[in-house]
């Protein structure tokens, strides 16, 4: 039997743990599949995706910086992908690619089920307004957070995300330079890629933290070191990287493709135990 073909697209993408995760899911459930990483710059993404489809590709994950491009290329989209304005999962259908976004569901499942956090009533600071932030913002609002302040170094992108969410009383923007004036938050989510690019990228005001603050980085491995180091120094109550979210969003995508949901705790524990957490945000 010829294995079904899947891939993860990104730039860079060599770091991605997705091929390892989906191979483990396939073995767990006895499903034969081929899953590879394909590096594509934004200008090359449409062509690379078309070539993948022509070779029999049936589904794809999409990571930085291509999630908003994937949204534009999808012939149809789920409601959560429309709300996010970003796509991280593609399913091949007769009329073209169907786009979904499993990031938010993966994050909420990781925080509530694996880490035992109750998100209801929390004041949230979301750092970043790109594809990663777009993927998780709607799910956090649906999970019952009280309000969400979106801060991005490009204010226009933050405003665009807040407008797309359509809840002006709960989701609104502030300037990065004004972080010290925003008060404290029970949840701080880093959805930026700053940790990839510069040492000491996160020197944030300690006034953002209170006795209940959970600090969450959507990145994992080396890309999360800067933010997580700040969170520990600030004595945040919970300090969480993006590995659990990565595994949970992958399980959501796997279920879309194969109609059955894999168990996630086995692969999550394996990645932690064997130090296979490299660098990135899928």
Short mmCIF file of C-alpha atoms in Angstrom, two decimals:
data_model
loop_
_atom_site.label_atom_id
_atom_site.label_comp_id
_atom_site.label_asym_id
_atom_site.label_seq_id
_atom_site.Cartn_x
_atom_site.Cartn_y
_atom_site.Cartn_z
CA UNK A 1 0.00 0.00 0.00
CA UNK A 2 1.34 3.42 -0.97
CA UNK A 3 1.51 5.65 2.13
CA UNK A 4 -0.54 8.86 2.19
CA UNK A 5 1.59 11.97 1.64
CA UNK A 6 1.75 14.88 4.06
CA UNK A 7 4.19 17.71 4.74
CA UNK A 8 4.96 20.74 6.83
CA UNK A 9 5.80 23.97 4.99
CA UNK A 10 7.78 26.81 6.54
CA UNK A 11 10.89 28.98 6.25
CA UNK A 12 13.04 27.84 7.94
CA UNK A 13 11.57 24.41 8.62
CA UNK A 14 14.47 21.99 9.14
CA UNK A 15 14.01 22.35 12.92
CA UNK A 16 10.40 21.18 12.84
CA UNK A 17 9.37 18.29 15.07
CA UNK A 18 6.19 17.71 13.06
CA UNK A 19 7.60 14.86 10.92
CA UNK A 20 8.65 13.00 14.07
CA UNK A 21 5.30 13.64 15.77
CA UNK A 22 3.15 12.51 12.84
CA UNK A 23 5.30 9.43 12.24
CA UNK A 24 4.73 8.48 15.89
CA UNK A 25 0.99 9.06 15.56
CA UNK A 26 0.91 6.87 12.46
CA UNK A 27 2.74 4.01 14.21
CA UNK A 28 0.45 4.32 17.21
CA UNK A 29 -2.68 3.90 15.09
CA UNK A 30 -1.31 1.63 12.37
CA UNK A 31 -1.68 4.24 9.63
CA UNK A 32 0.92 4.24 6.83
CA UNK A 33 1.97 7.77 5.95
CA UNK A 34 4.83 9.79 4.50
CA UNK A 35 5.47 13.16 6.15
CA UNK A 36 8.28 15.50 5.10
CA UNK A 37 9.43 19.06 5.78
CA UNK A 38 9.43 21.44 2.78
CA UNK A 39 11.25 24.76 3.04
CA UNK A 40 9.52 27.49 1.04
CA UNK A 41 9.92 31.25 1.18
CA UNK A 42 6.66 33.21 0.95
CA UNK A 43 7.29 34.01 -2.72
CA UNK A 44 7.74 30.29 -3.48
CA UNK A 45 4.97 28.88 -1.31
CA UNK A 46 2.14 28.78 -3.85
CA UNK A 47 4.30 26.96 -6.38
CA UNK A 48 5.70 24.54 -3.80
CA UNK A 49 2.19 23.73 -2.55
CA UNK A 50 0.93 23.14 -6.10
CA UNK A 51 3.86 20.80 -6.79
CA UNK A 52 3.14 18.92 -3.58
CA UNK A 53 -0.51 18.49 -4.60
CA UNK A 54 0.53 17.28 -8.06
CA UNK A 55 2.68 14.59 -6.41
CA UNK A 56 -0.31 13.32 -4.48
CA UNK A 57 -0.05 15.41 -1.32
CA UNK A 58 -3.21 15.01 0.75
CA UNK A 59 -2.58 17.34 3.67
CA UNK A 60 -0.10 19.85 5.02
CA UNK A 61 0.81 21.77 8.12
CA UNK A 62 1.98 25.35 7.73
CA UNK A 63 4.34 27.18 10.08
CA UNK A 64 6.10 30.55 10.14
CA UNK A 65 6.02 32.71 8.10
CA UNK A 66 3.39 31.19 5.81
CA UNK A 67 0.17 30.93 7.86
CA UNK A 68 -1.46 34.02 6.42
CA UNK A 69 -0.34 33.03 2.90
CA UNK A 70 -1.96 29.62 3.43
CA UNK A 71 -5.20 31.38 4.37
CA UNK A 72 -5.12 33.27 1.07
CA UNK A 73 -4.38 30.12 -0.97
CA UNK A 74 -7.13 27.96 0.56
CA UNK A 75 -10.19 27.43 -1.66
CA UNK A 76 -12.38 27.07 1.43
CA UNK A 77 -11.82 27.55 5.16
CA UNK A 78 -13.20 26.51 8.53
CA UNK A 79 -14.91 29.07 10.73
CA UNK A 80 -11.96 29.15 13.11
CA UNK A 81 -9.55 29.75 10.22
CA UNK A 82 -11.73 32.61 8.98
CA UNK A 83 -11.77 34.16 12.46
CA UNK A 84 -8.01 33.77 12.77
CA UNK A 85 -7.20 35.03 9.30
CA UNK A 86 -4.47 32.38 9.30
CA UNK A 87 -4.25 28.70 8.34
CA UNK A 88 -1.89 26.11 9.81
CA UNK A 89 -3.54 22.96 8.42
CA UNK A 90 -4.52 22.17 4.83
CA UNK A 91 -6.68 19.27 3.63
CA UNK A 92 -6.81 18.35 -0.07
CA UNK A 93 -10.35 18.26 -1.44
CA UNK A 94 -11.86 18.04 -4.92
CA UNK A 95 -12.25 21.82 -5.15
CA UNK A 96 -8.74 22.55 -3.83
CA UNK A 97 -7.23 23.05 -0.41
CA UNK A 98 -9.46 23.34 2.66
CA UNK A 99 -7.82 25.51 5.32
CA UNK A 100 -8.20 25.11 9.06
CA UNK A 101 -6.40 26.41 12.11
CA UNK A 102 -5.68 23.97 14.94
CA UNK A 103 -3.29 26.22 16.89
CA UNK A 104 -5.85 27.70 19.25
CA UNK A 105 -7.48 24.38 20.08
CA UNK A 106 -4.04 22.89 20.66
CA UNK A 107 -3.01 25.70 23.00
CA UNK A 108 -6.20 25.62 25.06
CA UNK A 109 -6.08 21.83 25.38
CA UNK A 110 -2.44 21.97 26.52
CA UNK A 111 -3.05 24.73 29.08
CA UNK A 112 -6.29 23.37 30.52
CA UNK A 113 -5.79 19.60 30.34
CA UNK A 114 -2.02 19.11 30.64
CA UNK A 115 -1.21 22.07 32.90
CA UNK A 116 -4.54 22.34 34.70
CA UNK A 117 -5.07 26.07 34.13
CA UNK A 118 -8.51 27.60 34.36
CA UNK A 119 -8.52 30.34 31.72
CA UNK A 120 -11.90 31.77 32.64
CA UNK A 121 -11.82 35.34 33.88
CA UNK A 122 -8.12 35.86 33.22
CA UNK A 123 -6.76 39.13 31.89
CA UNK A 124 -4.52 38.25 28.94
CA UNK A 125 -1.57 40.03 27.36
CA UNK A 126 -0.89 38.77 23.82
CA UNK A 127 2.54 39.74 22.50
CA UNK A 128 2.56 39.66 18.71
CA UNK A 129 -0.03 39.92 15.95
CA UNK A 130 1.24 37.62 13.18
CA UNK A 131 0.03 34.21 12.11
CA UNK A 132 0.82 32.55 15.45
CA UNK A 133 -1.09 35.17 17.43
CA UNK A 134 -3.99 35.07 15.00
CA UNK A 135 -4.24 31.32 15.43
CA UNK A 136 -4.63 31.36 19.22
CA UNK A 137 -6.49 34.61 19.92
CA UNK A 138 -10.02 33.42 19.02
CA UNK A 139 -9.65 30.19 21.02
CA UNK A 140 -8.49 32.08 24.11
CA UNK A 141 -11.52 34.35 23.90
CA UNK A 142 -13.79 31.32 23.46
CA UNK A 143 -12.15 29.71 26.52
CA UNK A 144 -13.57 32.52 28.65
CA UNK A 145 -10.70 34.94 29.27
CA UNK A 146 -11.96 38.24 30.61
CA UNK A 147 -10.19 40.51 28.17
CA UNK A 148 -7.18 40.50 25.86
CA UNK A 149 -4.67 43.28 25.29
CA UNK A 150 -2.76 42.85 22.02
CA UNK A 151 0.66 44.48 21.78
CA UNK A 152 2.85 44.32 18.68
CA UNK A 153 5.88 46.29 17.51
CA UNK A 154 3.85 47.14 14.40
CA UNK A 155 0.68 48.76 15.81
CA UNK A 156 -1.15 48.45 12.50
CA UNK A 157 -0.96 44.64 12.62
CA UNK A 158 -2.20 44.62 16.21
CA UNK A 159 -5.14 46.84 15.22
CA UNK A 160 -5.94 44.54 12.28
CA UNK A 161 -6.03 41.51 14.57
CA UNK A 162 -8.26 43.24 17.11
CA UNK A 163 -10.62 44.32 14.33
CA UNK A 164 -10.74 40.77 12.94
CA UNK A 165 -11.66 39.37 16.35
CA UNK A 166 -14.69 41.64 16.41
CA UNK A 167 -14.90 42.02 20.20
CA UNK A 168 -13.83 45.62 20.91
CA UNK A 169 -14.86 45.44 24.54
CA UNK A 170 -12.70 42.36 25.19
CA UNK A 171 -9.89 42.46 22.62
CA UNK A 172 -8.06 45.73 22.07
CA UNK A 173 -4.57 47.07 21.39
CA UNK A 174 -1.93 49.10 23.16
CA UNK A 175 1.55 50.31 22.15
CA UNK A 176 4.65 48.26 22.97
CA UNK A 177 6.29 51.32 24.55
CA UNK A 178 3.39 51.51 27.02
CA UNK A 179 3.79 48.01 28.49
CA UNK A 180 4.82 49.45 31.84
CA UNK A 181 1.48 51.27 32.08
CA UNK A 182 -0.83 48.33 31.38
CA UNK A 183 -1.09 46.84 34.85
CA UNK A 184 -0.84 43.13 35.63
CA UNK A 185 -2.09 40.05 33.79
CA UNK A 186 -2.99 36.51 34.80
CA UNK A 187 -1.85 35.18 31.41
CA UNK A 188 0.96 36.46 29.19
CA UNK A 189 1.33 34.76 25.79
CA UNK A 190 4.39 35.34 23.64
CA UNK A 191 3.46 34.87 19.98
CA UNK A 192 6.44 36.75 18.57
CA UNK A 193 9.56 35.32 16.94
CA UNK A 194 11.88 37.76 18.72
CA UNK A 195 13.63 34.97 20.61
CA UNK A 196 14.90 33.58 17.32
CA UNK A 197 16.59 36.79 16.34
CA UNK A 198 18.27 38.52 19.23
CA UNK A 199 19.81 37.85 22.60
CA UNK A 200 17.87 39.23 25.55
CA UNK A 201 14.85 40.09 23.42
CA UNK A 202 12.55 40.02 26.41
CA UNK A 203 13.19 42.69 28.97
CA UNK A 204 9.62 43.30 30.00
CA UNK A 205 8.27 45.31 32.95
CA UNK A 206 7.86 43.29 36.13
CA UNK A 207 4.63 45.21 36.71
CA UNK A 208 2.98 42.89 34.17
CA UNK A 209 3.15 40.00 36.66
CA UNK A 210 0.93 39.19 39.64
CA UNK A 211 0.72 36.19 41.95
CA UNK A 212 -1.37 34.18 39.44
CA UNK A 213 0.47 34.97 36.20
CA UNK A 214 1.03 32.12 33.76
CA UNK A 215 3.65 32.93 31.10
CA UNK A 216 3.32 30.94 27.87
CA UNK A 217 5.62 30.97 24.85
CA UNK A 218 4.25 29.53 21.62
CA UNK A 219 7.84 28.75 20.66
CA UNK A 220 9.79 25.83 22.07
CA UNK A 221 13.47 25.03 22.50
CA UNK A 222 16.07 27.73 21.93
CA UNK A 223 13.52 30.15 20.48
CA UNK A 224 11.70 30.23 23.83
CA UNK A 225 14.73 30.71 26.08
CA UNK A 226 14.62 34.52 26.28
CA UNK A 227 10.96 34.88 27.20
CA UNK A 228 10.93 31.92 29.59
CA UNK A 229 14.05 33.22 31.35
CA UNK A 230 12.32 36.56 31.89
CA UNK A 231 9.19 34.77 33.15
CA UNK A 232 11.17 32.77 35.70
CA UNK A 233 13.08 35.85 36.87
CA UNK A 234 9.76 37.67 37.24
CA UNK A 235 8.51 34.76 39.39
CA UNK A 236 5.54 33.91 37.21
CA UNK A 237 3.46 31.18 38.82
CA UNK A 238 3.47 29.00 35.67
CA UNK A 239 6.13 29.05 32.94
CA UNK A 240 5.16 27.03 29.85
CA UNK A 241 6.74 26.59 26.43
CA UNK A 242 5.03 25.66 23.17
CA UNK A 243 5.90 21.96 22.98
CA UNK A 244 2.58 20.81 24.41
CA UNK A 245 0.66 23.08 22.07
CA UNK A 246 2.69 21.74 19.14
CA UNK A 247 1.77 18.14 19.96
CA UNK A 248 -1.90 18.96 20.60
CA UNK A 249 -2.37 21.00 17.41
CA UNK A 250 -0.69 18.17 15.50
CA UNK A 251 -3.23 15.72 16.94
CA UNK A 252 -6.04 18.00 15.79
CA UNK A 253 -4.58 18.05 12.27
CA UNK A 254 -4.05 14.28 12.29
CA UNK A 255 -7.71 13.77 13.15
CA UNK A 256 -8.76 16.04 10.27
CA UNK A 257 -6.71 13.96 7.83
CA UNK A 258 -7.36 10.46 9.15
CA UNK A 259 -10.64 10.64 11.06
CA UNK A 260 -9.19 9.41 14.34
CA UNK A 261 -7.41 11.24 17.15
CA UNK A 262 -4.09 9.88 18.44
CA UNK A 263 -3.02 9.80 22.09
CA UNK A 264 -0.68 12.71 22.69
CA UNK A 265 0.90 12.06 26.07
CA UNK A 266 3.23 9.34 24.77
CA UNK A 267 4.95 11.50 22.13
CA UNK A 268 4.95 14.57 24.42
CA UNK A 269 6.72 12.61 27.17
CA UNK A 270 9.15 11.12 24.65
CA UNK A 271 10.14 14.53 23.30
CA UNK A 272 10.69 15.86 26.81
CA UNK A 273 12.58 12.83 28.07
CA UNK A 274 14.95 12.49 25.14
CA UNK A 275 15.79 16.15 24.73
CA UNK A 276 14.44 16.32 21.21
CA UNK A 277 13.07 19.82 21.72
CA UNK A 278 15.14 21.83 19.28
CA UNK A 279 13.98 25.24 18.17
CA UNK A 280 10.93 26.79 16.65
CA UNK A 281 7.21 27.35 16.52
CA UNK A 282 5.25 25.06 14.20
#
